[in-house]
Amino acid sequence: MKKKRLTWVDVTKGFLMILVVIGHYPGELDFPLAKYIYWFHMPAFFILSGLFFKPVLEKGLMKPTIHKRFMQLIVPYLFFLVSITLIRYGMEIGSGNRELSWYLNDLWTLAVGGRFIRGAYGVFWFVTTLFFTYIFFLLLTKYFNRTKQFIILGVFYTIAHLESIIAMHVIGGKPSEAAQSIPMIWNIDVALMAIVYFAIGYYLKDFWMDISKRGMVAALVVSVTAVLLDSFQVIDYRLSMKFLRYDHFVLDLVIPLSFTILLVGVFQFITARLSLSWLRKIEQHSLSIMYLHIFADIILNDYFTYGLIGFTAIGVFIPIVVSILINKLLPHGKLLLGGFSPKKKSTPITT
């Protein structure tokens, strides 16, 4: 059972990573595919991350637990951030950009990160948000009982929506510009919203491990209804966690959850019959795909013309190749790709 569970989780994450790539396609599509992808794909990642969260209640384990998560998330973040930046600066210098103020301003933006870095760094916000979401939830489950946890999560969810309302409706304008009017390093404030999805994965672990037919049907009805209402312009629901665009208090739970339940249920059903090893392979290289798919397009789109399928193929396969090369050729390549595992302390043998 444990192996089967891990299989569907890996497959689901692999499929979600493909959706991340598709969601960044810069071309125009007749069907608003990206809009519907954004309804659920990032919440789904946080839900699945919370699924395997383990509280740390024993004394002395908090620090090594945080260190482990730092090595798994922030070290690869810094590695890819520096690597892409060095290549970008090499291209800028090659094109004749010698303006020191440009580089200083760019470095400051990269240090702030989160929603303030765009272009090749479009998805970097997710990792820092996930890191702080994990830390917040770690502290929440260690120092508060279950009732207080729910109350605090409700407060976080409310504050997140108030911040979104300020950005989207008080400041107004383009969501990206409105969100950047609210200063915050590494999108830490988005963790106030992300932690709720993360908690849903953790608290409802038994539900997620085996989605019932009744749950599937209910999720299908809600998901189809939401799409139809949006298509007929009865609602205009949008969700962008990066840019604080979650300003519907009810639908921000209902719609992402219904789509995630449907997706997980479908892959639980399929993986019980098919291996879908290719999606599992994509999940194994998901970190590189996330960091490199936009940059790969930036480099290649001056030389090749391709549509959505070509963009998706480039965004998936080139990062996989780079991931394999990093793992095989660079010292500590596994560590740079998030493969950190702490050394187990040996137990002295007593006689």
mmCIF file of C-alpha atoms in Angstrom:
data_model
loop_
_atom_site.group_PDB
_atom_site.id
_atom_site.type_symbol
_atom_site.label_atom_id
_atom_site.label_comp_id
_atom_site.label_asym_id
_atom_site.label_seq_id
_atom_site.Cartn_x
_atom_site.Cartn_y
_atom_site.Cartn_z
ATOM 1 C CA MET A 1 0.000 0.000 0.000
ATOM 2 C CA LYS A 2 2.802 2.383 0.888
ATOM 3 C CA LYS A 3 4.452 1.822 -2.503
ATOM 4 C CA LYS A 4 1.168 2.433 -4.305
ATOM 5 C CA ARG A 5 0.620 5.661 -2.395
ATOM 6 C CA LEU A 6 4.076 6.929 -3.270
ATOM 7 C CA THR A 7 3.456 6.027 -6.902
ATOM 8 C CA TRP A 8 0.339 8.124 -7.279
ATOM 9 C CA VAL A 9 1.925 11.036 -5.425
ATOM 10 C CA ASP A 10 4.951 10.984 -7.735
ATOM 11 C CA VAL A 11 2.771 10.675 -10.818
ATOM 12 C CA THR A 12 0.488 13.506 -9.704
ATOM 13 C CA LYS A 13 3.451 15.778 -8.994
ATOM 14 C CA GLY A 14 4.949 14.902 -12.372
ATOM 15 C CA PHE A 15 1.725 15.893 -14.104
ATOM 16 C CA LEU A 16 1.481 19.088 -12.057
ATOM 17 C CA MET A 17 5.017 19.984 -13.134
ATOM 18 C CA ILE A 18 3.954 19.692 -16.766
ATOM 19 C CA LEU A 19 1.081 22.053 -15.966
ATOM 20 C CA VAL A 20 3.581 24.506 -14.453
ATOM 21 C CA VAL A 21 5.487 24.535 -17.741
ATOM 22 C CA ILE A 22 2.304 24.908 -19.811
ATOM 23 C CA GLY A 23 1.131 27.714 -17.535
ATOM 24 C CA HIS A 24 4.169 29.788 -18.532
ATOM 25 C CA TYR A 25 3.663 29.432 -22.270
ATOM 26 C CA PRO A 26 4.093 33.008 -23.601
ATOM 27 C CA GLY A 27 1.945 32.545 -26.705
ATOM 28 C CA GLU A 28 -1.781 33.036 -27.183
ATOM 29 C CA LEU A 29 -4.226 30.124 -26.923
ATOM 30 C CA ASP A 30 -7.867 30.054 -27.997
ATOM 31 C CA PHE A 31 -8.859 28.229 -24.800
ATOM 32 C CA PRO A 32 -7.982 29.961 -21.481
ATOM 33 C CA LEU A 33 -5.947 26.940 -20.382
ATOM 34 C CA ALA A 34 -3.474 28.866 -18.228
ATOM 35 C CA LYS A 35 -6.291 30.512 -16.289
ATOM 36 C CA TYR A 36 -7.747 27.146 -15.255
ATOM 37 C CA ILE A 37 -4.314 25.699 -14.499
ATOM 38 C CA TYR A 38 -3.695 28.567 -12.086
ATOM 39 C CA TRP A 39 -6.952 27.741 -10.314
ATOM 40 C CA PHE A 40 -5.367 24.752 -8.618
ATOM 41 C CA HIS A 41 -1.835 23.725 -9.597
ATOM 42 C CA MET A 42 0.082 25.649 -6.909
ATOM 43 C CA PRO A 43 -2.431 24.895 -4.120
ATOM 44 C CA ALA A 44 -2.160 21.237 -5.150
ATOM 45 C CA PHE A 45 1.625 21.292 -4.644
ATOM 46 C CA PHE A 46 1.186 22.695 -1.136
ATOM 47 C CA ILE A 47 -1.525 20.134 -0.335
ATOM 48 C CA LEU A 48 0.671 17.242 -1.472
ATOM 49 C CA SER A 49 3.616 18.680 0.487
ATOM 50 C CA GLY A 50 1.515 18.769 3.639
ATOM 51 C CA LEU A 51 0.449 15.188 3.096
ATOM 52 C CA PHE A 52 3.786 13.833 4.342
ATOM 53 C CA PHE A 53 4.528 16.441 6.999
ATOM 54 C CA LYS A 54 5.679 15.018 10.329
ATOM 55 C CA PRO A 55 5.426 17.154 13.465
ATOM 56 C CA VAL A 56 8.577 17.552 15.539
ATOM 57 C CA LEU A 57 7.600 17.274 19.179
ATOM 58 C CA GLU A 58 10.785 15.907 20.751
ATOM 59 C CA LYS A 59 13.352 18.263 22.253
ATOM 60 C CA GLY A 60 16.503 18.867 20.251
ATOM 61 C CA LEU A 61 15.063 17.872 16.858
ATOM 62 C CA MET A 62 13.780 21.251 15.722
ATOM 63 C CA LYS A 63 17.140 22.650 14.629
ATOM 64 C CA PRO A 64 18.272 19.595 12.596
ATOM 65 C CA THR A 65 14.819 19.378 11.000
ATOM 66 C CA ILE A 66 14.966 23.004 9.848
ATOM 67 C CA HIS A 67 18.563 22.480 8.688
ATOM 68 C CA LYS A 68 17.504 19.487 6.613
ATOM 69 C CA ARG A 69 14.713 21.449 4.940
ATOM 70 C CA PHE A 70 17.084 24.363 4.323
ATOM 71 C CA MET A 71 19.554 22.070 2.576
ATOM 72 C CA GLN A 72 16.808 20.448 0.485
ATOM 73 C CA LEU A 73 15.132 23.689 -0.612
ATOM 74 C CA ILE A 74 17.281 26.784 -0.166
ATOM 75 C CA VAL A 75 20.651 25.362 -1.253
ATOM 76 C CA PRO A 76 19.286 24.324 -4.699
ATOM 77 C CA TYR A 77 17.444 27.669 -4.838
ATOM 78 C CA LEU A 78 20.716 29.559 -4.378
ATOM 79 C CA PHE A 79 22.572 27.283 -6.802
ATOM 80 C CA PHE A 80 20.113 27.809 -9.644
ATOM 81 C CA LEU A 81 19.724 31.504 -8.825
ATOM 82 C CA VAL A 82 23.482 32.081 -9.066
ATOM 83 C CA SER A 83 23.921 29.839 -12.123
ATOM 84 C CA ILE A 84 21.171 31.492 -14.175
ATOM 85 C CA THR A 85 22.333 34.951 -13.086
ATOM 86 C CA LEU A 86 25.919 34.312 -14.167
ATOM 87 C CA ILE A 87 24.740 33.154 -17.592
ATOM 88 C CA ARG A 88 22.395 36.159 -17.890
ATOM 89 C CA TYR A 89 25.162 38.575 -16.964
ATOM 90 C CA GLY A 90 27.484 36.932 -19.463
ATOM 91 C CA MET A 91 24.840 37.475 -22.157
ATOM 92 C CA GLU A 92 24.338 41.090 -21.033
ATOM 93 C CA ILE A 93 28.060 41.838 -21.127
ATOM 94 C CA GLY A 94 28.285 40.146 -24.522
ATOM 95 C CA SER A 95 25.529 42.413 -25.842
ATOM 96 C CA GLY A 96 27.382 45.499 -24.617
ATOM 97 C CA ASN A 97 25.681 46.248 -21.291
ATOM 98 C CA ARG A 98 28.365 47.846 -19.075
ATOM 99 C CA GLU A 99 26.031 49.909 -16.896
ATOM 100 C CA LEU A 100 26.952 49.225 -13.256
ATOM 101 C CA SER A 101 23.678 50.628 -11.908
ATOM 102 C CA TRP A 102 21.737 48.067 -13.958
ATOM 103 C CA TYR A 103 23.631 45.172 -12.376
ATOM 104 C CA LEU A 104 23.336 46.601 -8.854
ATOM 105 C CA ASN A 105 19.598 47.119 -9.249
ATOM 106 C CA ASP A 106 19.216 43.614 -10.663
ATOM 107 C CA LEU A 107 21.185 42.070 -7.785
ATOM 108 C CA TRP A 108 19.019 43.920 -5.263
ATOM 109 C CA THR A 109 15.872 42.579 -6.947
ATOM 110 C CA LEU A 110 17.274 39.045 -6.911
ATOM 111 C CA ALA A 111 18.057 39.362 -3.193
ATOM 112 C CA VAL A 112 14.466 40.402 -2.437
ATOM 113 C CA GLY A 113 13.162 37.577 -4.656
ATOM 114 C CA GLY A 114 9.563 36.400 -4.518
ATOM 115 C CA ARG A 115 7.126 38.313 -6.728
ATOM 116 C CA PHE A 116 9.772 40.933 -7.529
ATOM 117 C CA ILE A 117 11.868 38.680 -9.762
ATOM 118 C CA ARG A 118 10.394 37.928 -13.151
ATOM 119 C CA GLY A 119 11.485 36.399 -16.430
ATOM 120 C CA ALA A 120 13.803 33.431 -15.973
ATOM 121 C CA TYR A 121 13.086 33.439 -12.223
ATOM 122 C CA GLY A 122 9.312 33.267 -12.586
ATOM 123 C CA VAL A 123 8.769 30.221 -10.347
ATOM 124 C CA PHE A 124 11.495 30.822 -7.773
ATOM 125 C CA TRP A 125 8.949 32.285 -5.340
ATOM 126 C CA PHE A 126 7.433 28.837 -4.779
ATOM 127 C CA VAL A 127 10.499 27.357 -3.086
ATOM 128 C CA THR A 128 11.017 30.168 -0.594
ATOM 129 C CA THR A 129 7.289 30.230 0.152
ATOM 130 C CA LEU A 130 7.291 26.453 0.668
ATOM 131 C CA PHE A 131 10.287 26.722 2.999
ATOM 132 C CA PHE A 132 8.639 29.311 5.246
ATOM 133 C CA THR A 133 5.302 27.500 5.050
ATOM 134 C CA TYR A 134 7.040 24.408 6.388
ATOM 135 C CA ILE A 135 8.755 26.396 9.173
ATOM 136 C CA PHE A 136 5.513 28.112 10.208
ATOM 137 C CA PHE A 137 3.603 24.835 10.290
ATOM 138 C CA LEU A 138 6.437 23.154 12.183
ATOM 139 C CA LEU A 139 6.197 25.802 14.901
ATOM 140 C CA LEU A 140 2.408 25.732 14.832
ATOM 141 C CA THR A 141 2.198 22.002 15.479
ATOM 142 C CA LYS A 142 4.909 22.070 18.137
ATOM 143 C CA TYR A 143 3.671 24.893 20.356
ATOM 144 C CA PHE A 144 -0.119 24.881 19.949
ATOM 145 C CA ASN A 145 -2.839 22.290 20.439
ATOM 146 C CA ARG A 146 -5.145 21.307 17.580
ATOM 147 C CA THR A 147 -7.893 23.820 18.432
ATOM 148 C CA LYS A 148 -5.458 26.728 18.577
ATOM 149 C CA GLN A 149 -3.868 25.523 15.335
ATOM 150 C CA PHE A 150 -7.213 25.825 13.555
ATOM 151 C CA ILE A 151 -7.832 29.276 15.031
ATOM 152 C CA ILE A 152 -4.392 30.528 13.976
ATOM 153 C CA LEU A 153 -4.832 29.088 10.483
ATOM 154 C CA GLY A 154 -8.160 30.907 10.215
ATOM 155 C CA VAL A 155 -6.431 34.145 11.227
ATOM 156 C CA PHE A 156 -3.672 33.558 8.665
ATOM 157 C CA TYR A 157 -6.248 32.879 5.937
ATOM 158 C CA THR A 158 -8.135 36.063 6.816
ATOM 159 C CA ILE A 159 -4.988 38.216 6.901
ATOM 160 C CA ALA A 160 -3.899 36.787 3.536
ATOM 161 C CA HIS A 161 -7.223 37.765 1.990
ATOM 162 C CA LEU A 162 -7.127 41.235 3.514
ATOM 163 C CA GLU A 163 -3.673 41.717 2.001
ATOM 164 C CA SER A 164 -4.981 40.502 -1.360
ATOM 165 C CA ILE A 165 -7.939 42.901 -1.203
ATOM 166 C CA ILE A 166 -5.557 45.785 -0.497
ATOM 167 C CA ALA A 167 -3.377 44.805 -3.461
ATOM 168 C CA MET A 168 -6.115 43.967 -5.972
ATOM 169 C CA HIS A 169 -8.810 46.496 -5.069
ATOM 170 C CA VAL A 170 -7.268 49.327 -3.063
ATOM 171 C CA ILE A 171 -3.977 49.668 -4.938
ATOM 172 C CA GLY A 172 -5.450 48.211 -8.131
ATOM 173 C CA GLY A 173 -3.989 48.002 -11.625
ATOM 174 C CA LYS A 174 -2.172 44.981 -13.011
ATOM 175 C CA PRO A 175 -1.934 42.238 -10.355
ATOM 176 C CA SER A 176 1.834 41.954 -10.736
ATOM 177 C CA GLU A 177 2.356 45.682 -10.210
ATOM 178 C CA ALA A 178 -0.206 45.918 -7.403
ATOM 179 C CA ALA A 179 1.414 43.022 -5.513
ATOM 180 C CA GLN A 180 4.850 44.591 -5.879
ATOM 181 C CA SER A 181 3.531 47.699 -4.149
ATOM 182 C CA ILE A 182 3.522 45.623 -0.959
ATOM 183 C CA PRO A 183 7.173 45.019 0.034
ATOM 184 C CA MET A 184 8.132 41.568 1.254
ATOM 185 C CA ILE A 185 11.288 39.492 0.899
ATOM 186 C CA TRP A 186 11.034 35.977 -0.609
ATOM 187 C CA ASN A 187 7.194 36.071 -0.706
ATOM 188 C CA ILE A 188 7.064 35.165 2.976
ATOM 189 C CA ASP A 189 3.600 36.724 3.219
ATOM 190 C CA VAL A 190 2.248 34.214 0.678
ATOM 191 C CA ALA A 191 3.010 31.534 3.263
ATOM 192 C CA LEU A 192 -0.011 32.848 5.200
ATOM 193 C CA MET A 193 -2.181 31.481 2.372
ATOM 194 C CA ALA A 194 -0.021 28.496 1.450
ATOM 195 C CA ILE A 195 -0.020 27.153 5.012
ATOM 196 C CA VAL A 196 -3.795 26.645 4.830
ATOM 197 C CA TYR A 197 -3.458 24.394 1.759
ATOM 198 C CA PHE A 198 -0.474 22.690 3.403
ATOM 199 C CA ALA A 199 -2.571 22.072 6.535
ATOM 200 C CA ILE A 200 -5.421 20.600 4.482
ATOM 201 C CA GLY A 201 -2.978 18.031 3.126
ATOM 202 C CA TYR A 202 -1.772 17.197 6.629
ATOM 203 C CA TYR A 203 -5.044 17.139 8.570
ATOM 204 C CA LEU A 204 -6.984 15.255 5.885
ATOM 205 C CA LYS A 205 -4.242 12.722 5.211
ATOM 206 C CA ASP A 206 -6.574 9.715 5.382
ATOM 207 C CA PHE A 207 -8.965 11.349 2.908
ATOM 208 C CA TRP A 208 -6.207 12.132 0.393
ATOM 209 C CA MET A 209 -4.655 8.676 0.608
ATOM 210 C CA ASP A 210 -7.763 7.043 -0.802
ATOM 211 C CA ILE A 211 -10.181 9.384 -2.571
ATOM 212 C CA SER A 212 -13.667 7.840 -2.495
ATOM 213 C CA LYS A 213 -15.990 7.630 -5.486
ATOM 214 C CA ARG A 214 -18.364 9.974 -3.696
ATOM 215 C CA GLY A 215 -15.557 12.492 -3.243
ATOM 216 C CA MET A 216 -14.606 12.149 -6.914
ATOM 217 C CA VAL A 217 -18.165 12.758 -8.091
ATOM 218 C CA ALA A 218 -18.597 15.772 -5.828
ATOM 219 C CA ALA A 219 -15.263 17.234 -6.984
ATOM 220 C CA LEU A 220 -16.183 16.637 -10.632
ATOM 221 C CA VAL A 221 -19.524 18.401 -10.217
ATOM 222 C CA VAL A 222 -17.963 21.411 -8.491
ATOM 223 C CA SER A 223 -15.086 21.641 -10.987
ATOM 224 C CA VAL A 224 -17.290 21.407 -14.079
ATOM 225 C CA THR A 225 -19.775 23.874 -12.593
ATOM 226 C CA ALA A 226 -16.982 26.360 -11.878
ATOM 227 C CA VAL A 227 -15.651 26.122 -15.440
ATOM 228 C CA LEU A 228 -19.140 26.530 -16.923
ATOM 229 C CA LEU A 229 -19.929 29.523 -14.710
ATOM 230 C CA ASP A 230 -16.641 31.084 -15.731
ATOM 231 C CA SER A 231 -17.234 30.304 -19.424
ATOM 232 C CA PHE A 232 -20.644 31.996 -19.324
ATOM 233 C CA GLN A 233 -19.117 34.929 -17.402
ATOM 234 C CA VAL A 234 -21.281 34.340 -14.346
ATOM 235 C CA ILE A 235 -18.056 34.369 -12.323
ATOM 236 C CA ASP A 236 -14.586 35.637 -13.162
ATOM 237 C CA TYR A 237 -12.499 33.614 -10.749
ATOM 238 C CA ARG A 238 -8.730 34.003 -10.821
ATOM 239 C CA LEU A 239 -5.983 32.743 -8.536
ATOM 240 C CA SER A 240 -2.339 33.761 -8.506
ATOM 241 C CA MET A 241 -0.570 32.980 -5.252
ATOM 242 C CA LYS A 242 2.650 34.643 -6.381
ATOM 243 C CA PHE A 243 0.940 37.991 -6.931
ATOM 244 C CA LEU A 244 -1.411 37.851 -3.912
ATOM 245 C CA ARG A 245 -4.447 37.350 -6.136
ATOM 246 C CA TYR A 246 -6.719 35.317 -3.884
ATOM 247 C CA ASP A 247 -9.508 37.663 -3.013
ATOM 248 C CA HIS A 248 -12.524 35.318 -2.892
ATOM 249 C CA PHE A 249 -12.792 33.972 0.641
ATOM 250 C CA VAL A 250 -14.907 30.903 -0.224
ATOM 251 C CA LEU A 251 -13.920 29.998 -3.779
ATOM 252 C CA ASP A 252 -10.224 30.125 -2.881
ATOM 253 C CA LEU A 253 -10.862 26.944 -0.932
ATOM 254 C CA VAL A 254 -13.666 25.330 -2.918
ATOM 255 C CA ILE A 255 -12.228 25.530 -6.428
ATOM 256 C CA PRO A 256 -8.585 24.542 -5.754
ATOM 257 C CA LEU A 257 -9.735 21.702 -3.494
ATOM 258 C CA SER A 258 -12.266 20.312 -5.971
ATOM 259 C CA PHE A 259 -9.734 20.270 -8.826
ATOM 260 C CA THR A 260 -7.038 18.740 -6.614
ATOM 261 C CA ILE A 261 -9.402 16.027 -5.339
ATOM 262 C CA LEU A 262 -10.369 15.214 -8.913
ATOM 263 C CA LEU A 263 -6.759 15.112 -10.103
ATOM 264 C CA VAL A 264 -5.543 12.971 -7.198
ATOM 265 C CA GLY A 265 -8.502 10.608 -7.519
ATOM 266 C CA VAL A 266 -7.912 10.139 -11.248
ATOM 267 C CA PHE A 267 -4.240 9.308 -10.767
ATOM 268 C CA GLN A 268 -4.971 6.978 -7.864
ATOM 269 C CA PHE A 269 -7.337 5.114 -10.179
ATOM 270 C CA ILE A 270 -4.884 5.052 -13.113
ATOM 271 C CA THR A 271 -1.749 4.118 -11.155
ATOM 272 C CA ALA A 272 -3.563 1.142 -9.665
ATOM 273 C CA ARG A 273 -3.631 -0.191 -13.253
ATOM 274 C CA LEU A 274 -0.718 1.496 -15.066
ATOM 275 C CA SER A 275 2.765 2.461 -13.892
ATOM 276 C CA LEU A 276 3.039 5.826 -15.711
ATOM 277 C CA SER A 277 6.771 5.650 -15.083
ATOM 278 C CA TRP A 278 7.417 8.585 -17.439
ATOM 279 C CA LEU A 279 5.517 10.913 -15.109
ATOM 280 C CA ARG A 280 7.448 9.553 -12.155
ATOM 281 C CA LYS A 281 10.666 10.286 -14.061
ATOM 282 C CA ILE A 282 9.536 13.875 -14.599
ATOM 283 C CA GLU A 283 8.831 14.196 -10.880
ATOM 284 C CA GLN A 284 12.348 12.979 -10.068
ATOM 285 C CA HIS A 285 13.729 15.955 -12.018
ATOM 286 C CA SER A 286 10.993 18.390 -11.021
ATOM 287 C CA LEU A 287 13.359 20.794 -9.264
ATOM 288 C CA SER A 288 15.423 21.378 -12.404
ATOM 289 C CA ILE A 289 12.308 21.607 -14.554
ATOM 290 C CA MET A 290 10.839 24.232 -12.266
ATOM 291 C CA TYR A 291 13.982 26.350 -12.212
ATOM 292 C CA LEU A 292 15.037 25.999 -15.855
ATOM 293 C CA HIS A 293 11.970 25.690 -18.099
ATOM 294 C CA ILE A 294 11.493 29.458 -18.561
ATOM 295 C CA PHE A 295 15.219 30.080 -18.987
ATOM 296 C CA ALA A 296 15.465 27.335 -21.600
ATOM 297 C CA ASP A 297 12.800 29.106 -23.655
ATOM 298 C CA ILE A 298 14.503 32.493 -23.212
ATOM 299 C CA ILE A 299 17.712 31.083 -24.675
ATOM 300 C CA LEU A 300 16.153 29.068 -27.517
ATOM 301 C CA ASN A 301 13.230 31.173 -28.735
ATOM 302 C CA ASP A 302 15.565 33.436 -30.731
ATOM 303 C CA TYR A 303 16.712 30.450 -32.763
ATOM 304 C CA PHE A 304 13.597 28.262 -33.034
ATOM 305 C CA THR A 305 9.902 28.749 -33.619
ATOM 306 C CA TYR A 306 7.589 26.462 -31.685
ATOM 307 C CA GLY A 307 4.095 26.350 -30.260
ATOM 308 C CA LEU A 308 2.724 25.029 -27.000
ATOM 309 C CA ILE A 309 3.848 21.438 -27.582
ATOM 310 C CA GLY A 310 7.373 22.496 -28.511
ATOM 311 C CA PHE A 311 7.549 24.896 -25.557
ATOM 312 C CA THR A 312 6.420 22.155 -23.172
ATOM 313 C CA ALA A 313 8.859 19.607 -24.617
ATOM 314 C CA ILE A 314 11.769 22.046 -24.328
ATOM 315 C CA GLY A 315 10.713 23.068 -20.831
ATOM 316 C CA VAL A 316 10.631 19.455 -19.654
ATOM 317 C CA PHE A 317 13.404 17.594 -21.492
ATOM 318 C CA ILE A 318 16.212 20.151 -21.506
ATOM 319 C CA PRO A 319 16.040 20.625 -17.705
ATOM 320 C CA ILE A 320 15.998 16.822 -17.290
ATOM 321 C CA VAL A 321 19.220 16.576 -19.323
ATOM 322 C CA VAL A 322 20.780 19.392 -17.292
ATOM 323 C CA SER A 323 19.671 17.688 -14.075
ATOM 324 C CA ILE A 324 21.349 14.435 -15.104
ATOM 325 C CA LEU A 325 24.564 16.285 -16.023
ATOM 326 C CA ILE A 326 24.613 18.189 -12.727
ATOM 327 C CA ASN A 327 24.162 14.961 -10.789
ATOM 328 C CA LYS A 328 26.897 13.147 -12.704
ATOM 329 C CA LEU A 329 29.485 15.850 -13.383
ATOM 330 C CA LEU A 330 29.394 18.400 -10.573
ATOM 331 C CA PRO A 331 30.843 17.759 -7.118
ATOM 332 C CA HIS A 332 27.958 17.325 -4.685
ATOM 333 C CA GLY A 333 25.578 17.359 -7.641
ATOM 334 C CA LYS A 334 22.943 15.444 -5.719
ATOM 335 C CA LEU A 335 23.051 18.038 -2.948
ATOM 336 C CA LEU A 336 22.640 20.880 -5.454
ATOM 337 C CA LEU A 337 19.478 19.171 -6.717
ATOM 338 C CA GLY A 338 17.914 18.915 -3.271
ATOM 339 C CA GLY A 339 19.067 15.378 -2.507
ATOM 340 C CA PHE A 340 20.329 16.126 0.982
ATOM 341 C CA SER A 341 19.874 13.499 3.667
ATOM 342 C CA PRO A 342 21.441 13.906 7.112
ATOM 343 C CA LYS A 343 23.913 11.341 8.320
ATOM 344 C CA LYS A 344 22.416 8.934 10.771
ATOM 345 C CA LYS A 345 24.121 8.859 14.103
ATOM 346 C CA SER A 346 25.631 5.507 14.837
ATOM 347 C CA THR A 347 24.478 3.838 18.033
ATOM 348 C CA PRO A 348 27.394 2.605 20.152
ATOM 349 C CA ILE A 349 27.433 -1.145 20.683
ATOM 350 C CA THR A 350 27.281 -2.107 24.316
ATOM 351 C CA THR A 351 28.396 -5.437 25.671
#
